[in-house]
Coordinates of C-alpha atoms in Angstrom, one line a residue:
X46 CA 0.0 0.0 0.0
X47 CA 0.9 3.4 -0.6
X48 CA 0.3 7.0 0.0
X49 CA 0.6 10.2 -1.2
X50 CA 1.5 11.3 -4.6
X51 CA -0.7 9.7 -7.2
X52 CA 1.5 6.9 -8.9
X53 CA 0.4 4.9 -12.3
X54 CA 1.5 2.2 -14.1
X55 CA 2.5 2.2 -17.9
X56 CA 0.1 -0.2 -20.0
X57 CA -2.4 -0.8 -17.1
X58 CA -5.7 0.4 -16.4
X59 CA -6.5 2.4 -13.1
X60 CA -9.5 1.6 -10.8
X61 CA -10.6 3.9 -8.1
X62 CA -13.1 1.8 -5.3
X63 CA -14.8 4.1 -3.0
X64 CA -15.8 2.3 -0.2
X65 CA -17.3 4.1 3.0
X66 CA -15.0 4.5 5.9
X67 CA -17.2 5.0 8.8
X68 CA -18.6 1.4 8.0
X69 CA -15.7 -0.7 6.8
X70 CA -16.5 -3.4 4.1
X71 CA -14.9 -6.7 2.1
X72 CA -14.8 -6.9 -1.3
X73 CA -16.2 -10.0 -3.2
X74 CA -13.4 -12.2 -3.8
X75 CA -14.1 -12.5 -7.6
X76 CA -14.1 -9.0 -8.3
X77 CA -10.8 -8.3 -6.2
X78 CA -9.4 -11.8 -8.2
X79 CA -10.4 -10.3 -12.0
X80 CA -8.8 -6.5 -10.7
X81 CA -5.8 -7.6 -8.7
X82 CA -3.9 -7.2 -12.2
X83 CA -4.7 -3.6 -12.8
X84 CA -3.6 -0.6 -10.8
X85 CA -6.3 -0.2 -7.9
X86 CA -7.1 3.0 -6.1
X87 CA -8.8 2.5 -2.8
X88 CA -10.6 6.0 -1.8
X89 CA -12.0 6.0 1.7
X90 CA -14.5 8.4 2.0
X91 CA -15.4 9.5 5.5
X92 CA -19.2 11.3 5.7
X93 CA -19.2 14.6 7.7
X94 CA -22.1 15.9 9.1
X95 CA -23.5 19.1 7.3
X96 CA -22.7 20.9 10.7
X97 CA -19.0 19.8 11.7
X98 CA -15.9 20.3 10.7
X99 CA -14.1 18.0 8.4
X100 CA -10.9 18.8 10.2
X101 CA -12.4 17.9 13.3
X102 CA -13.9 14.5 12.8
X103 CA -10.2 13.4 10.8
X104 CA -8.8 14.1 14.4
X105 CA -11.6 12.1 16.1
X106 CA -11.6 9.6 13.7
X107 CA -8.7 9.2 11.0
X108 CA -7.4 6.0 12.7
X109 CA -10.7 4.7 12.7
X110 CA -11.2 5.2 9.0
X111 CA -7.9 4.6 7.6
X112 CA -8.8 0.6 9.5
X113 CA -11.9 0.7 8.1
X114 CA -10.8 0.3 4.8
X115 CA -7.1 -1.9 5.3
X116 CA -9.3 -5.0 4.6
X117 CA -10.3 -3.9 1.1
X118 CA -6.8 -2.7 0.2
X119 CA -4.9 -6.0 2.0
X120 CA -7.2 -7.9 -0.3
X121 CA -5.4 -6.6 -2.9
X122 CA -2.3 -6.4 -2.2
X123 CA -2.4 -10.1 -0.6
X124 CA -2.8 -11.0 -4.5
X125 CA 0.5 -9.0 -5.5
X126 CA -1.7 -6.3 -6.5
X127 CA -0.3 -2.5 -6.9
X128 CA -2.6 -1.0 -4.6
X129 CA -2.7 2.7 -3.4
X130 CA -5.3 4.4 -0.3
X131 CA -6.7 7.4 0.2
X132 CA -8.9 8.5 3.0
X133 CA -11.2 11.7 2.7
X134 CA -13.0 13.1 5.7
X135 CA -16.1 14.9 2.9
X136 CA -19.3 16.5 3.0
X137 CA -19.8 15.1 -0.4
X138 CA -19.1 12.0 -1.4
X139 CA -19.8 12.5 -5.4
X140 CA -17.8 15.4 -5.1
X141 CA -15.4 13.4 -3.4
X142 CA -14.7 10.5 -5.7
X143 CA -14.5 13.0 -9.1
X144 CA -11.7 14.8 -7.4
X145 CA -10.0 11.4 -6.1
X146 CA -10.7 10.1 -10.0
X147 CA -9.7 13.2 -11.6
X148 CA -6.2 13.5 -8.9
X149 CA -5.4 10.1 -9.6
X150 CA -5.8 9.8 -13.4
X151 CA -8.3 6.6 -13.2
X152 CA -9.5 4.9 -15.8
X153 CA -12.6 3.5 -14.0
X154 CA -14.7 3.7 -11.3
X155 CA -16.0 0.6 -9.4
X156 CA -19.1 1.0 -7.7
X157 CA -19.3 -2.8 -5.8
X158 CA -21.7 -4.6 -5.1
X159 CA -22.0 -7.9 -2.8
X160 CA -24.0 -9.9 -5.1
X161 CA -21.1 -10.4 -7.1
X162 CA -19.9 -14.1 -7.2
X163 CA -18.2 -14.9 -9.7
X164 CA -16.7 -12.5 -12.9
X165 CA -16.8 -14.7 -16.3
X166 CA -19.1 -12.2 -17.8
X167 CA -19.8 -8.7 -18.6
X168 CA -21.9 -6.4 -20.4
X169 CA -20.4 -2.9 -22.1
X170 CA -23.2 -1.3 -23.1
X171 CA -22.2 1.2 -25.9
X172 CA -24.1 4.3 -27.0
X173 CA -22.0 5.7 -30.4
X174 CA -18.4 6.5 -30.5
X175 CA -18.1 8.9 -27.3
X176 CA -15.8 7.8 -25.0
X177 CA -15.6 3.9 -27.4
X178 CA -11.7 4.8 -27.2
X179 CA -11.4 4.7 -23.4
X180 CA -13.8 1.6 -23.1
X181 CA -12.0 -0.5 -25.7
X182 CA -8.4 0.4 -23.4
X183 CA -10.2 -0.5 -20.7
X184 CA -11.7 -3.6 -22.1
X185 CA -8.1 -4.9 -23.6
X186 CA -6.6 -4.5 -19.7
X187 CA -9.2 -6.3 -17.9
X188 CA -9.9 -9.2 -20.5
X189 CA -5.8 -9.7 -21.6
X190 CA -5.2 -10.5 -17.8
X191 CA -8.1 -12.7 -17.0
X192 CA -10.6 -15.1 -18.2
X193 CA -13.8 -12.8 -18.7
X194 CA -16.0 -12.9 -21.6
X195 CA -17.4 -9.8 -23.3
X196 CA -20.9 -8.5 -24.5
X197 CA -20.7 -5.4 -26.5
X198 CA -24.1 -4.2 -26.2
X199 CA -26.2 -1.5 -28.2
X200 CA -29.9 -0.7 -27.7
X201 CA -31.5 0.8 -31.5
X202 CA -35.1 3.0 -31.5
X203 CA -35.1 2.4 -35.2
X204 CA -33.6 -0.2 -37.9
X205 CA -31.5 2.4 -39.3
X206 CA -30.0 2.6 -35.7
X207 CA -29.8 -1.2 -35.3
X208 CA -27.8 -1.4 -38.4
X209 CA -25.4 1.8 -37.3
X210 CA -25.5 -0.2 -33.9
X211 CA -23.8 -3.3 -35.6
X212 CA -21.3 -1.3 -37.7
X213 CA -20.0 0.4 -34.3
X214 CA -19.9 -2.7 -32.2
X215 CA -18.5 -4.8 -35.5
X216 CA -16.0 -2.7 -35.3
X217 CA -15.3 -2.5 -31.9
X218 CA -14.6 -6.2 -31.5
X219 CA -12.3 -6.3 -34.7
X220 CA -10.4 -3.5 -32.2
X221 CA -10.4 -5.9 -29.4
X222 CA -9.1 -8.6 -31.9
X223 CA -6.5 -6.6 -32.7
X224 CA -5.2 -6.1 -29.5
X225 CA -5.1 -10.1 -28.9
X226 CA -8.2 -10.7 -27.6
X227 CA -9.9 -14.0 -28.7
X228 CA -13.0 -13.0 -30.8
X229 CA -14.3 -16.3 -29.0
X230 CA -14.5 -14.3 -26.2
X231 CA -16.1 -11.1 -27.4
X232 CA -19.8 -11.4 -28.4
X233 CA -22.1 -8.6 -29.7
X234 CA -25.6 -7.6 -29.4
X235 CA -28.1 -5.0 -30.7
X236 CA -31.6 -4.8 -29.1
X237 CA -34.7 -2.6 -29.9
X238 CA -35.9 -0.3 -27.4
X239 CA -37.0 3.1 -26.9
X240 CA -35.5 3.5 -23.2
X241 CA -31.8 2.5 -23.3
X242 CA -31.6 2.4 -19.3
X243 CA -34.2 0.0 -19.2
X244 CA -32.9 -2.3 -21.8
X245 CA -29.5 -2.0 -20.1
X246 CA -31.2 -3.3 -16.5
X247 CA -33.2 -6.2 -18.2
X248 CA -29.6 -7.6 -20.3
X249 CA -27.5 -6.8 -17.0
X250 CA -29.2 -9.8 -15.0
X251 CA -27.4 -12.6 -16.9
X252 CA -24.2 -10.9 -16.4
X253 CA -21.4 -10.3 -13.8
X254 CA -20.7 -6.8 -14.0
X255 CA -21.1 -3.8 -16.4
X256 CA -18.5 -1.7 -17.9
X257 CA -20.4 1.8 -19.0
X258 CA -18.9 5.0 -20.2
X259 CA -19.5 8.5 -18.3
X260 CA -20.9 11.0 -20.9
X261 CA -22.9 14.2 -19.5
X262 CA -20.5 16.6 -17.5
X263 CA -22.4 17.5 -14.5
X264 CA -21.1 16.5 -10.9
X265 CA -22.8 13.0 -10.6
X266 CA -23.2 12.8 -14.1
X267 CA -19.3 13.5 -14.8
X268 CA -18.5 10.1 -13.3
X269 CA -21.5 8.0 -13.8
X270 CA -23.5 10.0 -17.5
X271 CA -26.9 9.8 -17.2
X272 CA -27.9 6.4 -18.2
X273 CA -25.0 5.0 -16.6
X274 CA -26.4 6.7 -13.1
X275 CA -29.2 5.1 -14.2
X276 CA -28.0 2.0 -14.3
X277 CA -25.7 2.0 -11.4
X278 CA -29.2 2.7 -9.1
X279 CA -31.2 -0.5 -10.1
X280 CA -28.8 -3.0 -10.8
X281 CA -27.7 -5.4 -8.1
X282 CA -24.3 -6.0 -10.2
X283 CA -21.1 -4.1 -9.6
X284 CA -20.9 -2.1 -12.3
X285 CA -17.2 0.0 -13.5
X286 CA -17.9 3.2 -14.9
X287 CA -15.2 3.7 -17.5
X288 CA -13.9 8.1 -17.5
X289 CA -14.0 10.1 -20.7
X290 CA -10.9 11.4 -20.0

């Protein structure tokens, strides 16, 4: 583990993992298995009261908090992983975790959940080309180190965007191929639909996790876009947001 200045890896993938210091939590063992190659950020954020100080409850509490969260990161680096903490005493968590993403240059954001099992499968759900660069990097990280079969996933309001659907995530898997990953192991998938969050929920329950791209710039839509907020509020899946950085 360590702390301080930001630190990142050449050719892998960062994850941040906010996890809530004033409760302390695990991670599922598969997720922390299928991440331990990448570079992992753990954030701990620390809520304040509205009314105190967040100067004063880190005195109260910063032992506390920086325990709270040792499991998560010793689960990482247990597995060899390069692991880096950070503990924030916030009256915003949102906030928060953009500044800890932005600060530490992360590629994605986890948000966990403890349904997940096992990790052999994930969905990417892909809208058009914004941010496709950034989820394709991603993608190639996670699935060169690891076992995990892909679904690139587009939902289509009309058959002229079904068939623009199929070009973009055609092409995305020749990308993947590309950069040595087994086509076998890639899949793709355009559905009809005339609410893409809703589409997104219904696929999502026959797969591990998500990987979604951020898209609208406001504060919780700047990590999590609109549909992927969406998303991340009615799934029981973890789901990694992937930055447009």
């Amino acid at each position: 583990m360590a702390e301080g200045d930001p630190q990142k890896s050449d050719g892998d993938s960062t994850v941040l993992i906010p996890l809530n210091a004033a409760e302390g939590e695990n991670l599922p063992v598969a997720l922390v298995e299928k991440l331990s190659p990448l570079h992992i950020v753990v954030l701990g954020y620390y809520p304040v009261p509205s009314q105190a100080a967040p100067e004063q409850v880190q005195s109260d509490h910063e032992n506390e908090a920086t325990a709270a969260i040792e499991g998560a990161v010793s689960q990482f680096a247990d597995r060899g992983a390069e692991v880096e903490s950070v503990v924030v005493f916030t009256h915003n968590k949102d906030e928060t975790i953009d500044h800890i993403a932005a600060e530490y240059d992360v590629d994605a954001v986890l948000t966990p959940s403890d349904y997940t099992e096992e990790l052999t499968r994930v969905l990417v759900p892909v809208r058009g080309d914004e941010n496709l660069d950034n989820i394709i990097s991603f993608i190639i990280d996670l699935l060169r180190q690891s076992n995990i079969a892909a679904t690139l996933y587009n939902v289509a309001e009309s058959d002229g965007e079904a068939s623009r659907g199929e070009l973009l995530l055609r092409g995305a898997r020749d990308r993947l191929a590309e950069n040595g990953i087994d086509p076998n192991r890639v899949e793709w998938q355009v559905d009809r639909g005339e609410s893409p969050g809703d589409a997104i929920v219904t696929t999502a329950q026959e797969y591990d996790v998500l990987i979604v791209g951020e898209s609208e710039p406001s504060l919780r839509e700047r990590i999590f876009g609109r549909i992927a907020g969406h998303v991340v509020d009615r799934v029981d899946q973890s789901v990694l947001v992937v930055r447009d950085t």
